[in-house]
């Protein structure tokens, strides 16, 4: 079954609401590690609305598990990522006005650019995951540009219900099967919560789930350690 990487962006969202130092992003990461997560994910957005550059530098120094940096493949952020050296980067599309990442990367359209960016990360020993919609041509293109991993966007699945949700799960399964055939690592995320996560965690070959909002929201009521442990129990 899958392992859990927790996305702690929304700890930073709360901190930024008052512009101070609380709650501490680093402390939340260390608490999540203590509770058993296998990696910490943060998204350094171009507008720095939550995670700040210094958070990523500190996490790089202090984490014992994996640091997965979610990012747009813009020259500025690529430069910062190469300097910090996370274990893994997850390339996502980014729009300034979106509340959260809205769709997958257009790997087919950006083939040439992404190939160059991925090569630069590989030269530094950083593995590269591409956040894509569960579409077979995007999976194939991810292989072609040299990605190590794909992260399937589960947004359509989590927003659907009934038979439509079954169809979305089937799309995720088909994209997953192709990823395995092409020897790509397989991750998934976006909108996963305690109710909808199990069918995704059970997909054959699913390696890692990136989950943020639902865990941080639950942590308000039960504490971060318990919220993390409950999710690990569901997916493991
Ligand atoms: N994976 C990616 C690529 C994302 O952009 C996000 C949102 O930051 C997540 C996972 C986590 O999504 P959520 O906060 O809805 O669990």
PDB file of C-alpha atoms and ligand atoms in Angstrom:
ATOM      1  CA  UNK A   1       0.000   0.000   0.000  1.00  0.00           C
ATOM      2  CA  UNK A   2       0.953   3.632  -0.278  1.00  0.00           C
ATOM      3  CA  UNK A   3       3.109   5.777   1.974  1.00  0.00           C
ATOM      4  CA  UNK A   4       2.116   9.219   3.222  1.00  0.00           C
ATOM      5  CA  UNK A   5       3.831  12.524   2.533  1.00  0.00           C
ATOM      6  CA  UNK A   6       2.115  15.376   4.278  1.00  0.00           C
ATOM      7  CA  UNK A   7       1.790  18.772   2.667  1.00  0.00           C
ATOM      8  CA  UNK A   8       2.226  21.460   5.348  1.00  0.00           C
ATOM      9  CA  UNK A   9       1.495  24.544   3.212  1.00  0.00           C
ATOM     10  CA  UNK A  10      -1.548  25.368   5.308  1.00  0.00           C
ATOM     11  CA  UNK A  11       0.448  25.579   8.516  1.00  0.00           C
ATOM     12  CA  UNK A  12       2.199  28.433   6.734  1.00  0.00           C
ATOM     13  CA  UNK A  13      -1.153  29.840   5.573  1.00  0.00           C
ATOM     14  CA  UNK A  14      -2.150  30.222   9.217  1.00  0.00           C
ATOM     15  CA  UNK A  15       1.185  31.785  10.134  1.00  0.00           C
ATOM     16  CA  UNK A  16       1.007  34.266   7.242  1.00  0.00           C
ATOM     17  CA  UNK A  17      -2.474  35.349   8.359  1.00  0.00           C
ATOM     18  CA  UNK A  18      -0.771  37.270  11.182  1.00  0.00           C
ATOM     19  CA  UNK A  19       2.667  37.669   9.669  1.00  0.00           C
ATOM     20  CA  UNK A  20       4.452  36.306  12.744  1.00  0.00           C
ATOM     21  CA  UNK A  21       6.199  33.025  13.485  1.00  0.00           C
ATOM     22  CA  UNK A  22       3.326  30.884  14.791  1.00  0.00           C
ATOM     23  CA  UNK A  23       2.454  28.171  14.065  1.00  0.00           C
ATOM     24  CA  UNK A  24       5.956  26.987  13.187  1.00  0.00           C
ATOM     25  CA  UNK A  25       6.219  25.215   9.849  1.00  0.00           C
ATOM     26  CA  UNK A  26       9.378  23.391  10.900  1.00  0.00           C
ATOM     27  CA  UNK A  27       7.826  22.219  14.170  1.00  0.00           C
ATOM     28  CA  UNK A  28       4.809  20.868  12.282  1.00  0.00           C
ATOM     29  CA  UNK A  29       7.099  18.975   9.904  1.00  0.00           C
ATOM     30  CA  UNK A  30       9.040  17.419  12.772  1.00  0.00           C
ATOM     31  CA  UNK A  31       5.784  16.459  14.531  1.00  0.00           C
ATOM     32  CA  UNK A  32       4.505  14.832  11.321  1.00  0.00           C
ATOM     33  CA  UNK A  33       7.773  12.916  10.978  1.00  0.00           C
ATOM     34  CA  UNK A  34       7.464  11.740  14.576  1.00  0.00           C
ATOM     35  CA  UNK A  35       3.955  10.492  13.789  1.00  0.00           C
ATOM     36  CA  UNK A  36       5.303   8.384  10.925  1.00  0.00           C
ATOM     37  CA  UNK A  37       5.063  10.298   7.638  1.00  0.00           C
ATOM     38  CA  UNK A  38       7.666   9.296   5.072  1.00  0.00           C
ATOM     39  CA  UNK A  39       8.114  12.734   3.570  1.00  0.00           C
ATOM     40  CA  UNK A  40       7.239  16.412   3.842  1.00  0.00           C
ATOM     41  CA  UNK A  41       5.859  18.336   0.887  1.00  0.00           C
ATOM     42  CA  UNK A  42       5.817  22.117   0.542  1.00  0.00           C
ATOM     43  CA  UNK A  43       4.815  24.299  -2.389  1.00  0.00           C
ATOM     44  CA  UNK A  44       6.981  27.385  -2.844  1.00  0.00           C
ATOM     45  CA  UNK A  45       4.548  29.463  -4.859  1.00  0.00           C
ATOM     46  CA  UNK A  46       5.663  32.366  -6.995  1.00  0.00           C
ATOM     47  CA  UNK A  47       3.492  34.741  -4.935  1.00  0.00           C
ATOM     48  CA  UNK A  48       4.858  33.276  -1.626  1.00  0.00           C
ATOM     49  CA  UNK A  49       1.347  33.224  -0.218  1.00  0.00           C
ATOM     50  CA  UNK A  50       2.202  30.555   2.351  1.00  0.00           C
ATOM     51  CA  UNK A  51       5.598  28.814   2.284  1.00  0.00           C
ATOM     52  CA  UNK A  52       8.596  31.211   2.272  1.00  0.00           C
ATOM     53  CA  UNK A  53      12.088  30.542   0.926  1.00  0.00           C
ATOM     54  CA  UNK A  54      13.527  30.385   4.462  1.00  0.00           C
ATOM     55  CA  UNK A  55      11.051  27.603   5.387  1.00  0.00           C
ATOM     56  CA  UNK A  56      12.441  25.428   2.619  1.00  0.00           C
ATOM     57  CA  UNK A  57      16.063  26.101   3.631  1.00  0.00           C
ATOM     58  CA  UNK A  58      15.242  25.201   7.243  1.00  0.00           C
ATOM     59  CA  UNK A  59      13.376  22.043   6.281  1.00  0.00           C
ATOM     60  CA  UNK A  60      16.311  20.988   4.107  1.00  0.00           C
ATOM     61  CA  UNK A  61      18.576  21.243   7.151  1.00  0.00           C
ATOM     62  CA  UNK A  62      16.293  19.602   9.698  1.00  0.00           C
ATOM     63  CA  UNK A  63      14.204  16.886   8.050  1.00  0.00           C
ATOM     64  CA  UNK A  64      15.074  13.250   8.559  1.00  0.00           C
ATOM     65  CA  UNK A  65      12.687  11.997   5.889  1.00  0.00           C
ATOM     66  CA  UNK A  66      12.278  13.166   2.326  1.00  0.00           C
ATOM     67  CA  UNK A  67      11.797  16.814   1.290  1.00  0.00           C
ATOM     68  CA  UNK A  68       9.512  17.063  -1.731  1.00  0.00           C
ATOM     69  CA  UNK A  69       9.384  20.593  -3.168  1.00  0.00           C
ATOM     70  CA  UNK A  70       6.303  21.343  -5.208  1.00  0.00           C
ATOM     71  CA  UNK A  71       6.927  24.139  -7.668  1.00  0.00           C
ATOM     72  CA  UNK A  72       6.220  25.771 -10.986  1.00  0.00           C
ATOM     73  CA  UNK A  73       9.060  25.252 -13.465  1.00  0.00           C
ATOM     74  CA  UNK A  74       9.791  28.975 -13.758  1.00  0.00           C
ATOM     75  CA  UNK A  75      13.403  30.160 -14.020  1.00  0.00           C
ATOM     76  CA  UNK A  76      13.271  31.869 -10.594  1.00  0.00           C
ATOM     77  CA  UNK A  77      11.898  28.883  -8.671  1.00  0.00           C
ATOM     78  CA  UNK A  78      14.055  26.376 -10.571  1.00  0.00           C
ATOM     79  CA  UNK A  79      17.109  28.422  -9.538  1.00  0.00           C
ATOM     80  CA  UNK A  80      16.063  28.382  -5.867  1.00  0.00           C
ATOM     81  CA  UNK A  81      15.307  24.653  -5.974  1.00  0.00           C
ATOM     82  CA  UNK A  82      18.698  23.853  -7.475  1.00  0.00           C
ATOM     83  CA  UNK A  83      20.339  25.851  -4.682  1.00  0.00           C
ATOM     84  CA  UNK A  84      18.353  24.174  -1.875  1.00  0.00           C
ATOM     85  CA  UNK A  85      18.590  20.654  -3.279  1.00  0.00           C
ATOM     86  CA  UNK A  86      15.404  18.895  -2.126  1.00  0.00           C
ATOM     87  CA  UNK A  87      15.275  15.107  -2.494  1.00  0.00           C
ATOM     88  CA  UNK A  88      12.474  15.431  -5.016  1.00  0.00           C
ATOM     89  CA  UNK A  89      10.731  18.195  -6.921  1.00  0.00           C
ATOM     90  CA  UNK A  90       7.154  17.941  -8.119  1.00  0.00           C
ATOM     91  CA  UNK A  91       6.518  20.230 -11.056  1.00  0.00           C
ATOM     92  CA  UNK A  92       3.038  21.736 -11.143  1.00  0.00           C
ATOM     93  CA  UNK A  93       1.288  24.351 -13.249  1.00  0.00           C
ATOM     94  CA  UNK A  94       0.597  27.527 -11.316  1.00  0.00           C
ATOM     95  CA  UNK A  95      -1.875  30.331 -11.822  1.00  0.00           C
ATOM     96  CA  UNK A  96      -1.710  33.445  -9.656  1.00  0.00           C
ATOM     97  CA  UNK A  97      -5.402  33.661  -8.828  1.00  0.00           C
ATOM     98  CA  UNK A  98      -6.134  29.974  -8.167  1.00  0.00           C
ATOM     99  CA  UNK A  99      -7.001  28.876  -4.620  1.00  0.00           C
ATOM    100  CA  UNK A 100      -4.985  25.703  -5.114  1.00  0.00           C
ATOM    101  CA  UNK A 101      -3.389  23.860  -8.064  1.00  0.00           C
ATOM    102  CA  UNK A 102      -6.223  23.478 -10.541  1.00  0.00           C
ATOM    103  CA  UNK A 103      -5.082  21.087 -13.236  1.00  0.00           C
ATOM    104  CA  UNK A 104      -2.214  18.895 -14.297  1.00  0.00           C
ATOM    105  CA  UNK A 105       0.854  19.938 -16.251  1.00  0.00           C
ATOM    106  CA  UNK A 106       0.614  20.132 -20.032  1.00  0.00           C
ATOM    107  CA  UNK A 107       3.609  17.849 -20.544  1.00  0.00           C
ATOM    108  CA  UNK A 108       2.917  17.315 -24.248  1.00  0.00           C
ATOM    109  CA  UNK A 109       2.819  21.042 -24.972  1.00  0.00           C
ATOM    110  CA  UNK A 110       5.872  21.817 -22.802  1.00  0.00           C
ATOM    111  CA  UNK A 111       7.974  18.823 -23.874  1.00  0.00           C
ATOM    112  CA  UNK A 112      11.080  20.705 -24.906  1.00  0.00           C
ATOM    113  CA  UNK A 113      11.153  23.078 -21.927  1.00  0.00           C
ATOM    114  CA  UNK A 114      10.462  20.323 -19.376  1.00  0.00           C
ATOM    115  CA  UNK A 115      13.150  18.063 -20.857  1.00  0.00           C
ATOM    116  CA  UNK A 116      15.725  20.818 -20.236  1.00  0.00           C
ATOM    117  CA  UNK A 117      14.527  21.542 -16.693  1.00  0.00           C
ATOM    118  CA  UNK A 118      14.456  17.855 -15.726  1.00  0.00           C
ATOM    119  CA  UNK A 119      17.987  17.405 -17.024  1.00  0.00           C
ATOM    120  CA  UNK A 120      19.209  20.236 -14.757  1.00  0.00           C
ATOM    121  CA  UNK A 121      17.612  18.579 -11.714  1.00  0.00           C
ATOM    122  CA  UNK A 122      19.070  15.192 -12.617  1.00  0.00           C
ATOM    123  CA  UNK A 123      22.532  16.716 -12.846  1.00  0.00           C
ATOM    124  CA  UNK A 124      22.130  17.634  -9.149  1.00  0.00           C
ATOM    125  CA  UNK A 125      20.797  14.194  -8.196  1.00  0.00           C
ATOM    126  CA  UNK A 126      17.245  15.469  -7.594  1.00  0.00           C
ATOM    127  CA  UNK A 127      14.423  13.215  -8.737  1.00  0.00           C
ATOM    128  CA  UNK A 128      11.565  14.770 -10.663  1.00  0.00           C
ATOM    129  CA  UNK A 129       7.856  14.090 -10.394  1.00  0.00           C
ATOM    130  CA  UNK A 130       5.311  15.619 -12.791  1.00  0.00           C
ATOM    131  CA  UNK A 131       1.813  16.436 -11.549  1.00  0.00           C
ATOM    132  CA  UNK A 132      -0.486  15.388 -14.384  1.00  0.00           C
ATOM    133  CA  UNK A 133      -4.123  14.640 -15.085  1.00  0.00           C
ATOM    134  CA  UNK A 134      -4.848  10.904 -15.419  1.00  0.00           C
ATOM    135  CA  UNK A 135      -4.572  10.946 -19.208  1.00  0.00           C
ATOM    136  CA  UNK A 136      -2.573   8.301 -21.056  1.00  0.00           C
ATOM    137  CA  UNK A 137      -0.858  10.701 -23.513  1.00  0.00           C
ATOM    138  CA  UNK A 138       0.374  12.820 -20.566  1.00  0.00           C
ATOM    139  CA  UNK A 139       1.781   9.697 -18.875  1.00  0.00           C
ATOM    140  CA  UNK A 140       3.628   8.734 -22.075  1.00  0.00           C
ATOM    141  CA  UNK A 141       4.939  12.274 -22.487  1.00  0.00           C
ATOM    142  CA  UNK A 142       6.172  12.239 -18.868  1.00  0.00           C
ATOM    143  CA  UNK A 143       8.326   9.244 -19.710  1.00  0.00           C
ATOM    144  CA  UNK A 144       9.526  10.917 -22.904  1.00  0.00           C
ATOM    145  CA  UNK A 145      10.709  14.086 -21.106  1.00  0.00           C
ATOM    146  CA  UNK A 146      12.714  12.014 -18.611  1.00  0.00           C
ATOM    147  CA  UNK A 147      10.580  12.277 -15.453  1.00  0.00           C
ATOM    148  CA  UNK A 148      11.212   9.714 -12.716  1.00  0.00           C
ATOM    149  CA  UNK A 149       7.739   9.840 -11.209  1.00  0.00           C
ATOM    150  CA  UNK A 150       4.234  11.019 -12.023  1.00  0.00           C
ATOM    151  CA  UNK A 151       1.790  12.357  -9.471  1.00  0.00           C
ATOM    152  CA  UNK A 152      -1.753  11.784 -10.658  1.00  0.00           C
ATOM    153  CA  UNK A 153      -4.150  14.660 -10.047  1.00  0.00           C
ATOM    154  CA  UNK A 154      -7.041  13.241  -8.029  1.00  0.00           C
ATOM    155  CA  UNK A 155      -9.138  16.429  -8.181  1.00  0.00           C
ATOM    156  CA  UNK A 156     -11.729  15.105 -10.643  1.00  0.00           C
ATOM    157  CA  UNK A 157     -12.086  11.891  -8.627  1.00  0.00           C
ATOM    158  CA  UNK A 158     -12.630  13.680  -5.311  1.00  0.00           C
ATOM    159  CA  UNK A 159     -15.139  16.121  -6.800  1.00  0.00           C
ATOM    160  CA  UNK A 160     -17.243  13.382  -8.429  1.00  0.00           C
ATOM    161  CA  UNK A 161     -19.878  11.169  -6.832  1.00  0.00           C
ATOM    162  CA  UNK A 162     -21.569   7.820  -7.545  1.00  0.00           C
ATOM    163  CA  UNK A 163     -20.981   6.303 -10.975  1.00  0.00           C
ATOM    164  CA  UNK A 164     -19.042   9.375 -12.096  1.00  0.00           C
ATOM    165  CA  UNK A 165     -16.587   8.800  -9.257  1.00  0.00           C
ATOM    166  CA  UNK A 166     -16.225   5.166 -10.353  1.00  0.00           C
ATOM    167  CA  UNK A 167     -15.352   6.370 -13.852  1.00  0.00           C
ATOM    168  CA  UNK A 168     -12.778   8.780 -12.439  1.00  0.00           C
ATOM    169  CA  UNK A 169     -11.254   5.990 -10.364  1.00  0.00           C
ATOM    170  CA  UNK A 170     -11.033   3.853 -13.512  1.00  0.00           C
ATOM    171  CA  UNK A 171      -9.152   6.689 -15.259  1.00  0.00           C
ATOM    172  CA  UNK A 172      -6.715   6.853 -12.344  1.00  0.00           C
ATOM    173  CA  UNK A 173      -6.230   3.081 -12.535  1.00  0.00           C
ATOM    174  CA  UNK A 174      -5.594   3.108 -16.288  1.00  0.00           C
ATOM    175  CA  UNK A 175      -3.043   5.925 -15.994  1.00  0.00           C
ATOM    176  CA  UNK A 176      -1.408   4.078 -13.078  1.00  0.00           C
ATOM    177  CA  UNK A 177      -1.129   0.834 -15.041  1.00  0.00           C
ATOM    178  CA  UNK A 178       0.571   2.665 -17.905  1.00  0.00           C
ATOM    179  CA  UNK A 179       2.955   4.405 -15.498  1.00  0.00           C
ATOM    180  CA  UNK A 180       3.987   1.044 -14.063  1.00  0.00           C
ATOM    181  CA  UNK A 181       4.472  -0.393 -17.538  1.00  0.00           C
ATOM    182  CA  UNK A 182       6.712   2.562 -18.414  1.00  0.00           C
ATOM    183  CA  UNK A 183       8.591   2.129 -15.111  1.00  0.00           C
ATOM    184  CA  UNK A 184       7.575   5.520 -13.766  1.00  0.00           C
ATOM    185  CA  UNK A 185       7.161   5.962 -10.016  1.00  0.00           C
ATOM    186  CA  UNK A 186       3.527   6.452  -9.103  1.00  0.00           C
ATOM    187  CA  UNK A 187       2.167   9.092  -6.712  1.00  0.00           C
ATOM    188  CA  UNK A 188      -1.212  10.780  -6.367  1.00  0.00           C
ATOM    189  CA  UNK A 189      -2.761  13.710  -4.596  1.00  0.00           C
ATOM    190  CA  UNK A 190      -5.113  16.662  -4.396  1.00  0.00           C
ATOM    191  CA  UNK A 191      -8.274  16.822  -2.323  1.00  0.00           C
ATOM    192  CA  UNK A 192      -7.769  13.397  -0.765  1.00  0.00           C
ATOM    193  CA  UNK A 193      -9.377  13.045   2.668  1.00  0.00           C
ATOM    194  CA  UNK A 194     -10.307  10.432   5.262  1.00  0.00           C
ATOM    195  CA  UNK A 195     -13.429   9.419   3.299  1.00  0.00           C
ATOM    196  CA  UNK A 196     -12.147   9.183  -0.266  1.00  0.00           C
ATOM    197  CA  UNK A 197      -8.526   8.081   0.124  1.00  0.00           C
ATOM    198  CA  UNK A 198      -8.758   4.299   0.380  1.00  0.00           C
ATOM    199  CA  UNK A 199      -9.625   3.387  -3.233  1.00  0.00           C
ATOM    200  CA  UNK A 200      -6.719   5.553  -4.454  1.00  0.00           C
ATOM    201  CA  UNK A 201      -4.300   4.091  -1.893  1.00  0.00           C
ATOM    202  CA  UNK A 202      -5.264   0.610  -3.083  1.00  0.00           C
ATOM    203  CA  UNK A 203      -4.427   1.203  -6.765  1.00  0.00           C
ATOM    204  CA  UNK A 204      -1.787  -1.288  -7.852  1.00  0.00           C
ATOM    205  CA  UNK A 205       1.697   0.218  -7.649  1.00  0.00           C
ATOM    206  CA  UNK A 206       0.604   3.375  -5.823  1.00  0.00           C
ATOM    207  CA  UNK A 207       3.714   4.491  -3.986  1.00  0.00           C
ATOM    208  CA  UNK A 208       3.098   7.823  -2.350  1.00  0.00           C
ATOM    209  CA  UNK A 209       0.126  10.020  -1.511  1.00  0.00           C
ATOM    210  CA  UNK A 210       0.588  13.755  -1.002  1.00  0.00           C
ATOM    211  CA  UNK A 211      -2.116  14.992   1.335  1.00  0.00           C
ATOM    212  CA  UNK A 212      -2.377  18.419   2.915  1.00  0.00           C
ATOM    213  CA  UNK A 213      -5.617  20.244   3.572  1.00  0.00           C
ATOM    214  CA  UNK A 214      -7.648  17.423   5.112  1.00  0.00           C
ATOM    215  CA  UNK A 215      -4.882  16.455   7.544  1.00  0.00           C
ATOM    216  CA  UNK A 216      -4.166  20.033   8.660  1.00  0.00           C
ATOM    217  CA  UNK A 217      -7.923  20.657   9.028  1.00  0.00           C
ATOM    218  CA  UNK A 218      -8.332  17.536  11.188  1.00  0.00           C
ATOM    219  CA  UNK A 219      -5.280  18.494  13.224  1.00  0.00           C
ATOM    220  CA  UNK A 220      -7.192  21.483  14.599  1.00  0.00           C
ATOM    221  CA  UNK A 221      -9.490  19.084  16.440  1.00  0.00           C
ATOM    222  CA  UNK A 222      -7.292  16.093  17.283  1.00  0.00           C
ATOM    223  CA  UNK A 223      -3.703  17.372  16.965  1.00  0.00           C
ATOM    224  CA  UNK A 224      -1.313  16.838  14.080  1.00  0.00           C
ATOM    225  CA  UNK A 225       0.183  13.588  15.358  1.00  0.00           C
ATOM    226  CA  UNK A 226      -3.204  11.901  15.647  1.00  0.00           C
ATOM    227  CA  UNK A 227      -4.431  13.309  12.321  1.00  0.00           C
ATOM    228  CA  UNK A 228      -1.345  11.900  10.593  1.00  0.00           C
ATOM    229  CA  UNK A 229      -1.586   8.519  12.321  1.00  0.00           C
ATOM    230  CA  UNK A 230      -5.252   8.144  11.370  1.00  0.00           C
ATOM    231  CA  UNK A 231      -4.399   8.778   7.715  1.00  0.00           C
ATOM    232  CA  UNK A 232      -1.446   6.357   7.753  1.00  0.00           C
ATOM    233  CA  UNK A 233      -3.745   3.678   9.154  1.00  0.00           C
ATOM    234  CA  UNK A 234      -6.242   4.252   6.335  1.00  0.00           C
ATOM    235  CA  UNK A 235      -3.732   4.056   3.500  1.00  0.00           C
ATOM    236  CA  UNK A 236      -1.172   1.582   4.808  1.00  0.00           C
TER     237      UNK A 236
HETATM  238  N1  LIG B   1      -0.257  17.375  -4.723  1.00  0.00           N
HETATM  239  C1  LIG B   1      -0.138  18.525  -5.430  1.00  0.00           C
HETATM  240  C2  LIG B   1       0.673  18.497  -6.667  1.00  0.00           C
HETATM  241  C3  LIG B   1      -0.743  19.717  -4.995  1.00  0.00           C
HETATM  242  O1  LIG B   1      -0.611  20.838  -5.725  1.00  0.00           O
HETATM  243  C4  LIG B   1      -1.455  19.704  -3.776  1.00  0.00           C
HETATM  244  C5  LIG B   1      -2.037  20.986  -3.278  1.00  0.00           C
HETATM  245  O2  LIG B   1      -1.016  21.821  -2.833  1.00  0.00           O
HETATM  246  C6  LIG B   1      -1.535  18.508  -3.066  1.00  0.00           C
HETATM  247  C7  LIG B   1      -0.955  17.348  -3.572  1.00  0.00           C
HETATM  248  C8  LIG B   1      -2.243  18.414  -1.752  1.00  0.00           C
HETATM  249  O3  LIG B   1      -3.594  18.698  -1.935  1.00  0.00           O
HETATM  250  P1  LIG B   1      -4.550  18.830  -0.701  1.00  0.00           P
HETATM  251  O4  LIG B   1      -4.074  19.981   0.124  1.00  0.00           O
HETATM  252  O5  LIG B   1      -5.885  19.058  -1.326  1.00  0.00           O
HETATM  253  O6  LIG B   1      -4.460  17.522   0.068  1.00  0.00           O
END
